[in-house]
mmCIF file of N, CA and C in Angstrom:
data_model
loop_
_atom_site.group_PDB
_atom_site.id
_atom_site.type_symbol
_atom_site.label_atom_id
_atom_site.label_comp_id
_atom_site.label_asym_id
_atom_site.label_seq_id
_atom_site.Cartn_x
_atom_site.Cartn_y
_atom_site.Cartn_z
ATOM 1 N N MET A 1 123.471 14.651 66.696
ATOM 2 C CA MET A 1 122.278 15.311 66.384
ATOM 3 C C MET A 1 121.438 14.266 65.564
ATOM 4 N N THR A 2 120.081 14.208 65.893
ATOM 5 C CA THR A 2 119.270 13.259 65.267
ATOM 6 C C THR A 2 118.692 13.932 64.036
ATOM 7 N N GLN A 3 118.053 12.947 63.190
ATOM 8 C CA GLN A 3 117.559 13.400 61.961
ATOM 9 C C GLN A 3 116.426 14.533 62.139
ATOM 10 N N GLU A 4 115.735 14.233 63.257
ATOM 11 C CA GLU A 4 114.594 15.201 63.645
ATOM 12 C C GLU A 4 115.223 16.545 63.948
ATOM 13 N N GLN A 5 116.299 16.611 64.671
ATOM 14 C CA GLN A 5 116.749 17.852 64.967
ATOM 15 C C GLN A 5 117.454 18.555 63.823
ATOM 16 N N ASP A 6 118.020 17.661 62.785
ATOM 17 C CA ASP A 6 118.646 18.221 61.624
ATOM 18 C C ASP A 6 117.550 18.910 60.953
ATOM 19 N N HIS A 7 116.344 18.229 60.745
ATOM 20 C CA HIS A 7 115.284 18.767 59.978
ATOM 21 C C HIS A 7 114.816 20.138 60.629
ATOM 22 N N ALA A 8 114.667 20.177 61.892
ATOM 23 C CA ALA A 8 114.113 21.340 62.582
ATOM 24 C C ALA A 8 115.109 22.428 62.263
ATOM 25 N N LEU A 9 116.410 22.227 62.385
ATOM 26 C CA LEU A 9 117.462 23.133 62.075
ATOM 27 C C LEU A 9 117.347 23.810 60.710
ATOM 28 N N LEU A 10 117.251 22.775 59.685
ATOM 29 C CA LEU A 10 117.008 23.104 58.410
ATOM 30 C C LEU A 10 115.820 24.028 58.061
ATOM 31 N N GLN A 11 114.691 23.762 58.695
ATOM 32 C CA GLN A 11 113.532 24.427 58.603
ATOM 33 C C GLN A 11 113.743 25.876 59.125
ATOM 34 N N LEU A 12 114.237 25.979 60.385
ATOM 35 C CA LEU A 12 114.555 27.201 61.153
ATOM 36 C C LEU A 12 115.470 28.241 60.164
ATOM 37 N N THR A 13 116.526 27.472 59.653
ATOM 38 C CA THR A 13 117.491 28.311 58.790
ATOM 39 C C THR A 13 116.882 28.688 57.597
ATOM 40 N N ASP A 14 115.989 27.935 56.941
ATOM 41 C CA ASP A 14 115.342 28.450 55.819
ATOM 42 C C ASP A 14 114.366 29.547 56.050
ATOM 43 N N GLU A 15 113.693 29.531 57.299
ATOM 44 C CA GLU A 15 112.798 30.546 57.487
ATOM 45 C C GLU A 15 113.678 31.738 58.152
ATOM 46 N N LEU A 16 114.777 31.580 58.612
ATOM 47 C CA LEU A 16 115.580 32.805 59.028
ATOM 48 C C LEU A 16 116.175 33.434 57.691
ATOM 49 N N LYS A 17 116.467 32.697 56.849
ATOM 50 C CA LYS A 17 117.120 33.278 55.616
ATOM 51 C C LYS A 17 116.075 34.026 54.725
ATOM 52 N N CYS A 18 114.823 33.591 54.828
ATOM 53 C CA CYS A 18 113.714 34.474 54.193
ATOM 54 C C CYS A 18 113.485 35.661 54.819
ATOM 55 N N HIS A 19 113.476 35.748 56.094
ATOM 56 C CA HIS A 19 113.295 37.086 56.832
ATOM 57 C C HIS A 19 114.515 37.993 56.660
ATOM 58 N N LEU A 20 115.651 37.306 56.619
ATOM 59 C CA LEU A 20 116.846 38.139 56.462
ATOM 60 C C LEU A 20 116.917 38.810 55.058
ATOM 61 N N ALA A 21 116.479 38.043 54.093
ATOM 62 C CA ALA A 21 116.427 38.597 52.848
ATOM 63 C C ALA A 21 115.276 39.734 52.675
ATOM 64 N N ASP A 22 114.198 39.643 53.391
ATOM 65 C CA ASP A 22 113.224 40.598 53.466
ATOM 66 C C ASP A 22 113.672 41.959 54.209
ATOM 67 N N VAL A 23 114.468 41.780 55.113
ATOM 68 C CA VAL A 23 115.045 42.936 55.903
ATOM 69 C C VAL A 23 116.158 43.484 55.014
ATOM 70 N N VAL A 24 117.021 42.766 54.363
ATOM 71 C CA VAL A 24 117.931 43.305 53.466
ATOM 72 C C VAL A 24 117.457 43.914 52.356
ATOM 73 N N ASN A 25 116.480 43.392 51.674
ATOM 74 C CA ASN A 25 115.818 43.989 50.563
ATOM 75 C C ASN A 25 115.193 45.259 50.807
ATOM 76 N N GLY A 26 114.465 45.368 52.049
ATOM 77 C CA GLY A 26 113.793 46.589 52.456
ATOM 78 C C GLY A 26 114.736 47.624 52.527
ATOM 79 N N VAL A 27 115.938 47.450 53.029
ATOM 80 C CA VAL A 27 116.880 48.402 53.271
ATOM 81 C C VAL A 27 117.551 48.735 51.918
ATOM 82 N N GLN A 28 117.896 47.798 51.010
ATOM 83 C CA GLN A 28 118.475 47.999 49.735
ATOM 84 C C GLN A 28 117.599 48.809 48.826
ATOM 85 N N GLU A 29 116.325 48.303 48.757
ATOM 86 C CA GLU A 29 115.455 48.805 47.668
ATOM 87 C C GLU A 29 114.754 50.133 48.156
ATOM 88 N N ALA A 30 114.186 49.902 49.295
ATOM 89 C CA ALA A 30 113.237 51.092 49.707
ATOM 90 C C ALA A 30 113.949 51.949 50.735
ATOM 91 N N LYS A 31 115.099 51.549 51.097
ATOM 92 C CA LYS A 31 115.753 52.365 52.127
ATOM 93 C C LYS A 31 115.085 52.446 53.443
ATOM 94 N N GLU A 32 114.369 51.431 53.741
ATOM 95 C CA GLU A 32 113.414 51.473 54.864
ATOM 96 C C GLU A 32 113.654 50.106 55.745
ATOM 97 N N VAL A 33 113.256 50.140 56.877
ATOM 98 C CA VAL A 33 113.345 49.013 57.876
ATOM 99 C C VAL A 33 111.999 48.390 57.781
ATOM 100 N N ARG A 34 112.005 47.103 57.612
ATOM 101 C CA ARG A 34 110.736 46.208 57.733
ATOM 102 C C ARG A 34 110.716 45.706 59.098
ATOM 103 N N THR A 35 110.075 46.345 59.917
ATOM 104 C CA THR A 35 110.168 45.946 61.276
ATOM 105 C C THR A 35 109.597 44.435 61.605
ATOM 106 N N ALA A 36 108.557 44.062 60.938
ATOM 107 C CA ALA A 36 107.956 42.799 61.189
ATOM 108 C C ALA A 36 108.977 41.685 60.854
ATOM 109 N N ALA A 37 109.612 41.859 59.770
ATOM 110 C CA ALA A 37 110.575 40.930 59.241
ATOM 111 C C ALA A 37 111.861 40.924 60.256
ATOM 112 N N TYR A 38 112.290 42.066 60.597
ATOM 113 C CA TYR A 38 113.368 42.059 61.596
ATOM 114 C C TYR A 38 113.077 41.477 62.976
ATOM 115 N N GLU A 39 111.763 41.649 63.382
ATOM 116 C CA GLU A 39 111.312 41.027 64.639
ATOM 117 C C GLU A 39 111.499 39.540 64.509
ATOM 118 N N GLN A 40 111.056 39.015 63.405
ATOM 119 C CA GLN A 40 111.161 37.472 63.208
ATOM 120 C C GLN A 40 112.598 37.102 63.111
ATOM 121 N N VAL A 41 113.559 37.893 62.454
ATOM 122 C CA VAL A 41 114.892 37.660 62.528
ATOM 123 C C VAL A 41 115.372 37.641 63.962
ATOM 124 N N GLU A 42 115.085 38.360 64.767
ATOM 125 C CA GLU A 42 115.539 38.496 66.247
ATOM 126 C C GLU A 42 115.059 37.301 66.941
ATOM 127 N N LEU A 43 113.797 36.860 66.831
ATOM 128 C CA LEU A 43 113.195 35.615 67.372
ATOM 129 C C LEU A 43 113.936 34.395 66.869
ATOM 130 N N LEU A 44 114.029 34.329 65.656
ATOM 131 C CA LEU A 44 114.555 33.122 65.096
ATOM 132 C C LEU A 44 116.038 33.020 65.203
ATOM 133 N N SER A 45 116.823 34.176 65.435
ATOM 134 C CA SER A 45 118.272 34.149 65.866
ATOM 135 C C SER A 45 118.373 33.490 67.213
ATOM 136 N N LYS A 46 117.410 33.930 68.147
ATOM 137 C CA LYS A 46 117.706 33.422 69.437
ATOM 138 C C LYS A 46 117.320 31.809 69.550
ATOM 139 N N LYS A 47 116.384 31.410 68.729
ATOM 140 C CA LYS A 47 116.189 29.913 68.666
ATOM 141 C C LYS A 47 117.355 29.327 68.009
ATOM 142 N N LEU A 48 117.961 29.889 67.120
ATOM 143 C CA LEU A 48 119.007 29.338 66.354
ATOM 144 C C LEU A 48 120.313 29.205 67.164
ATOM 145 N N THR A 49 120.629 30.180 68.065
ATOM 146 C CA THR A 49 121.759 30.093 69.061
ATOM 147 C C THR A 49 121.548 28.959 69.981
ATOM 148 N N SER A 50 120.353 28.890 70.462
ATOM 149 C CA SER A 50 119.861 27.843 71.424
ATOM 150 C C SER A 50 120.142 26.420 70.728
ATOM 151 N N MET A 51 119.735 26.255 69.529
ATOM 152 C CA MET A 51 119.908 24.904 68.900
ATOM 153 C C MET A 51 121.250 24.652 68.554
ATOM 154 N N LEU A 52 122.169 25.547 68.287
ATOM 155 C CA LEU A 52 123.524 25.239 67.794
ATOM 156 C C LEU A 52 124.529 25.399 69.022
ATOM 157 N N LYS A 53 123.936 25.774 70.162
ATOM 158 C CA LYS A 53 124.688 25.999 71.420
ATOM 159 C C LYS A 53 125.728 24.746 71.777
ATOM 160 N N GLY A 54 126.996 24.982 71.844
ATOM 161 C CA GLY A 54 127.890 23.808 72.165
ATOM 162 C C GLY A 54 128.270 22.847 71.138
ATOM 163 N N ARG A 55 127.615 23.060 69.860
ATOM 164 C CA ARG A 55 127.885 22.261 68.716
ATOM 165 C C ARG A 55 129.251 22.371 68.097
ATOM 166 N N GLU A 56 130.002 21.463 67.779
ATOM 167 C CA GLU A 56 131.315 21.522 67.194
ATOM 168 C C GLU A 56 131.134 21.759 65.840
ATOM 169 N N LEU A 57 130.124 21.140 64.958
ATOM 170 C CA LEU A 57 130.020 21.266 63.656
ATOM 171 C C LEU A 57 128.837 22.111 63.368
ATOM 172 N N LEU A 58 129.113 23.220 62.532
ATOM 173 C CA LEU A 58 128.139 24.218 62.251
ATOM 174 C C LEU A 58 127.752 24.172 60.833
ATOM 175 N N PRO A 59 126.442 24.647 60.579
ATOM 176 C CA PRO A 59 125.991 24.709 59.210
ATOM 177 C C PRO A 59 126.551 25.876 58.363
ATOM 178 N N ARG A 60 127.363 25.665 57.476
ATOM 179 C CA ARG A 60 128.148 26.832 56.824
ATOM 180 C C ARG A 60 127.123 27.650 56.076
ATOM 181 N N ARG A 61 125.981 27.312 55.503
ATOM 182 C CA ARG A 61 125.145 28.138 54.763
ATOM 183 C C ARG A 61 124.467 29.011 55.740
ATOM 184 N N THR A 62 124.267 28.638 57.082
ATOM 185 C CA THR A 62 123.580 29.498 57.974
ATOM 186 C C THR A 62 124.506 30.645 58.411
ATOM 187 N N LEU A 63 125.816 30.231 58.568
ATOM 188 C CA LEU A 63 126.664 31.266 59.021
ATOM 189 C C LEU A 63 126.991 32.269 57.946
ATOM 190 N N LEU A 64 127.046 31.771 56.665
ATOM 191 C CA LEU A 64 127.121 32.602 55.386
ATOM 192 C C LEU A 64 126.020 33.539 55.201
ATOM 193 N N ALA A 65 124.865 33.055 55.559
ATOM 194 C CA ALA A 65 123.537 34.062 55.417
ATOM 195 C C ALA A 65 123.720 35.130 56.402
ATOM 196 N N LEU A 66 124.025 34.880 57.691
ATOM 197 C CA LEU A 66 124.168 35.795 58.680
ATOM 198 C C LEU A 66 125.099 36.879 58.396
ATOM 199 N N ASP A 67 126.463 36.287 57.908
ATOM 200 C CA ASP A 67 127.444 37.176 57.599
ATOM 201 C C ASP A 67 127.018 38.189 56.418
ATOM 202 N N MET A 68 126.438 37.510 55.372
ATOM 203 C CA MET A 68 126.224 38.352 54.237
ATOM 204 C C MET A 68 125.066 39.403 54.557
ATOM 205 N N ALA A 69 124.070 38.949 55.376
ATOM 206 C CA ALA A 69 123.054 40.046 55.823
ATOM 207 C C ALA A 69 123.802 41.191 56.598
ATOM 208 N N ALA A 70 124.581 40.848 57.585
ATOM 209 C CA ALA A 70 125.275 41.907 58.286
ATOM 210 C C ALA A 70 125.989 42.718 57.518
ATOM 211 N N ASN A 71 126.845 42.219 56.658
ATOM 212 C CA ASN A 71 127.697 42.960 55.727
ATOM 213 C C ASN A 71 126.875 43.918 54.822
ATOM 214 N N THR A 72 125.749 43.438 54.303
ATOM 215 C CA THR A 72 124.941 44.148 53.382
ATOM 216 C C THR A 72 124.340 45.367 54.107
ATOM 217 N N LEU A 73 123.705 44.998 55.399
ATOM 218 C CA LEU A 73 123.175 46.159 56.041
ATOM 219 C C LEU A 73 124.198 47.227 56.580
ATOM 220 N N GLU A 74 125.503 46.785 56.986
ATOM 221 C CA GLU A 74 126.564 47.798 57.200
ATOM 222 C C GLU A 74 126.807 48.745 56.045
ATOM 223 N N ASN A 75 126.914 48.110 54.924
ATOM 224 C CA ASN A 75 127.123 48.832 53.671
ATOM 225 C C ASN A 75 125.928 49.762 53.378
ATOM 226 N N GLU A 76 124.762 49.388 53.466
ATOM 227 C CA GLU A 76 123.683 50.308 53.175
ATOM 228 C C GLU A 76 123.156 51.068 54.131
ATOM 229 N N ALA A 77 123.680 50.975 55.197
ATOM 230 C CA ALA A 77 123.234 51.884 56.453
ATOM 231 C C ALA A 77 123.322 53.498 56.196
ATOM 232 N N SER A 78 124.254 53.826 55.636
ATOM 233 C CA SER A 78 124.419 55.356 55.199
ATOM 234 C C SER A 78 123.516 55.810 54.257
ATOM 235 N N TYR A 79 122.875 54.936 53.524
ATOM 236 C CA TYR A 79 121.867 55.290 52.601
ATOM 237 C C TYR A 79 120.399 55.250 53.162
ATOM 238 N N ALA A 80 120.211 54.517 54.271
ATOM 239 C CA ALA A 80 118.886 54.232 54.718
ATOM 240 C C ALA A 80 118.401 55.482 55.529
ATOM 241 N N LYS A 81 117.119 55.603 55.577
ATOM 242 C CA LYS A 81 116.375 56.694 56.450
ATOM 243 C C LYS A 81 116.840 56.523 57.751
ATOM 244 N N GLU A 82 116.847 55.342 58.357
ATOM 245 C CA GLU A 82 117.194 55.059 59.725
ATOM 246 C C GLU A 82 118.641 54.502 59.865
ATOM 247 N N GLN A 83 119.459 55.382 59.579
ATOM 248 C CA GLN A 83 120.937 54.800 59.633
ATOM 249 C C GLN A 83 121.389 54.128 60.862
ATOM 250 N N THR A 84 120.993 54.810 62.148
ATOM 251 C CA THR A 84 121.406 54.348 63.286
ATOM 252 C C THR A 84 120.813 52.839 63.601
ATOM 253 N N ARG A 85 119.481 52.759 63.121
ATOM 254 C CA ARG A 85 118.778 51.513 63.443
ATOM 255 C C ARG A 85 119.263 50.372 62.445
ATOM 256 N N VAL A 86 119.563 50.800 61.199
ATOM 257 C CA VAL A 86 120.144 49.691 60.471
ATOM 258 C C VAL A 86 121.504 49.261 60.840
ATOM 259 N N THR A 87 122.344 50.105 61.359
ATOM 260 C CA THR A 87 123.609 49.809 61.958
ATOM 261 C C THR A 87 123.473 48.850 63.163
ATOM 262 N N ALA A 88 122.406 49.255 64.042
ATOM 263 C CA ALA A 88 122.138 48.404 65.065
ATOM 264 C C ALA A 88 121.715 47.035 64.941
ATOM 265 N N MET A 89 120.942 46.916 63.659
ATOM 266 C CA MET A 89 120.425 45.584 63.185
ATOM 267 C C MET A 89 121.537 44.826 62.802
ATOM 268 N N ALA A 90 122.610 45.478 62.013
ATOM 269 C CA ALA A 90 123.767 44.721 61.589
ATOM 270 C C ALA A 90 124.527 44.211 62.724
ATOM 271 N N ASN A 91 124.813 45.022 63.690
ATOM 272 C CA ASN A 91 125.563 44.514 64.929
ATOM 273 C C ASN A 91 124.760 43.462 65.537
ATOM 274 N N ALA A 92 123.416 43.412 65.624
ATOM 275 C CA ALA A 92 122.586 42.423 66.308
ATOM 276 C C ALA A 92 122.952 41.121 65.540
ATOM 277 N N ILE A 93 122.848 41.164 64.251
ATOM 278 C CA ILE A 93 123.088 39.941 63.378
ATOM 279 C C ILE A 93 124.503 39.508 63.588
ATOM 280 N N ARG A 94 125.459 40.353 63.513
ATOM 281 C CA ARG A 94 126.840 40.117 63.810
ATOM 282 C C ARG A 94 127.173 39.248 65.117
ATOM 283 N N MET A 95 126.218 39.923 66.267
ATOM 284 C CA MET A 95 126.403 39.277 67.565
ATOM 285 C C MET A 95 125.855 37.692 67.561
ATOM 286 N N THR A 96 124.867 37.619 66.711
ATOM 287 C CA THR A 96 124.279 36.365 66.719
ATOM 288 C C THR A 96 125.276 35.394 66.170
ATOM 289 N N LEU A 97 125.940 35.781 65.014
ATOM 290 C CA LEU A 97 127.148 34.974 64.436
ATOM 291 C C LEU A 97 128.201 34.702 65.434
ATOM 292 N N GLY A 98 128.608 35.732 66.079
ATOM 293 C CA GLY A 98 129.624 35.460 67.072
ATOM 294 C C GLY A 98 129.229 34.532 68.247
ATOM 295 N N LEU A 99 127.957 34.658 68.680
ATOM 296 C CA LEU A 99 127.419 33.743 69.714
ATOM 297 C C LEU A 99 127.532 32.281 69.232
ATOM 298 N N ILE A 100 127.148 32.146 68.003
ATOM 299 C CA ILE A 100 127.152 30.751 67.395
ATOM 300 C C ILE A 100 128.543 30.205 67.372
ATOM 301 N N LEU A 101 129.466 31.099 66.943
ATOM 302 C CA LEU A 101 130.919 30.699 66.755
ATOM 303 C C LEU A 101 131.568 30.379 68.282
ATOM 304 N N LEU A 102 130.937 30.976 69.170
ATOM 305 C CA LEU A 102 131.477 30.856 70.680
ATOM 306 C C LEU A 102 130.900 29.637 71.313
ATOM 307 N N GLY A 103 129.752 29.207 70.641
ATOM 308 C CA GLY A 103 129.159 28.042 71.264
ATOM 309 C C GLY A 103 128.114 28.463 72.386
ATOM 310 N N GLU A 104 127.676 29.639 72.286
ATOM 311 C CA GLU A 104 126.660 30.253 73.228
ATOM 312 C C GLU A 104 125.430 30.591 72.672
ATOM 313 N N ALA A 105 124.617 31.036 73.484
ATOM 314 C CA ALA A 105 123.173 31.289 73.145
ATOM 315 C C ALA A 105 122.926 32.827 73.673
ATOM 316 N N HIS A 106 121.829 33.422 73.129
ATOM 317 C CA HIS A 106 121.467 34.856 73.548
ATOM 318 C C HIS A 106 121.191 34.830 74.971
ATOM 319 N N GLU A 107 120.562 33.864 75.486
ATOM 320 C CA GLU A 107 120.095 33.931 76.880
ATOM 321 C C GLU A 107 121.349 33.649 77.888
ATOM 322 N N ASP A 108 122.438 33.309 77.327
ATOM 323 C CA ASP A 108 123.679 33.175 78.182
ATOM 324 C C ASP A 108 124.346 34.405 78.565
ATOM 325 N N ARG A 109 123.935 35.602 77.720
ATOM 326 C CA ARG A 109 124.478 36.944 77.978
ATOM 327 C C ARG A 109 123.219 37.797 78.508
ATOM 328 N N LYS A 110 123.488 38.183 79.815
ATOM 329 C CA LYS A 110 122.440 39.115 80.520
ATOM 330 C C LYS A 110 122.862 40.505 80.669
ATOM 331 N N PRO A 111 122.360 41.583 80.234
ATOM 332 C CA PRO A 111 122.770 42.793 80.458
ATOM 333 C C PRO A 111 123.074 43.148 81.912
ATOM 334 N N GLY A 112 124.156 43.779 82.188
ATOM 335 C CA GLY A 112 124.443 44.067 83.619
ATOM 336 C C GLY A 112 124.908 43.130 84.466
ATOM 337 N N VAL A 113 125.086 41.924 83.969
ATOM 338 C CA VAL A 113 125.532 40.839 84.858
ATOM 339 C C VAL A 113 126.820 40.328 84.209
ATOM 340 N N PRO A 114 127.958 40.485 85.176
ATOM 341 C CA PRO A 114 129.177 40.041 84.665
ATOM 342 C C PRO A 114 129.218 38.548 84.192
ATOM 343 N N GLN A 115 130.129 38.218 83.169
ATOM 344 C CA GLN A 115 130.170 36.828 82.850
ATOM 345 C C GLN A 115 131.473 36.256 83.392
ATOM 346 N N ILE A 116 131.308 35.087 83.969
ATOM 347 C CA ILE A 116 132.469 34.413 84.656
ATOM 348 C C ILE A 116 132.834 33.285 83.534
ATOM 349 N N VAL A 117 134.158 33.361 83.295
ATOM 350 C CA VAL A 117 134.654 32.440 82.299
ATOM 351 C C VAL A 117 135.496 31.351 82.983
#
């Protein structure tokens, strides 16, 4: 990976962590879903899986940020106004983490299309 790619990954990770914190804080503090922040998380997660697809070495701090956000959302879901939605958000973040660990990207998984391994 080039220095330019490393820099782009670092910027993407920092932006993703900022939006993850906004989503988690919204659920923890106000017991609400911050839709705009979560939409950014979804968008950046897709970019992240594409950037990390197939890489053997992964940035630990990125994986940790995703894992912590998913855990916190799972723990806070029962207290949130939109429990089902918060649980779905945690599951989506967990899926992103899983895809990264598998070396895949979101666009590799198409609903209704069987995956040939």
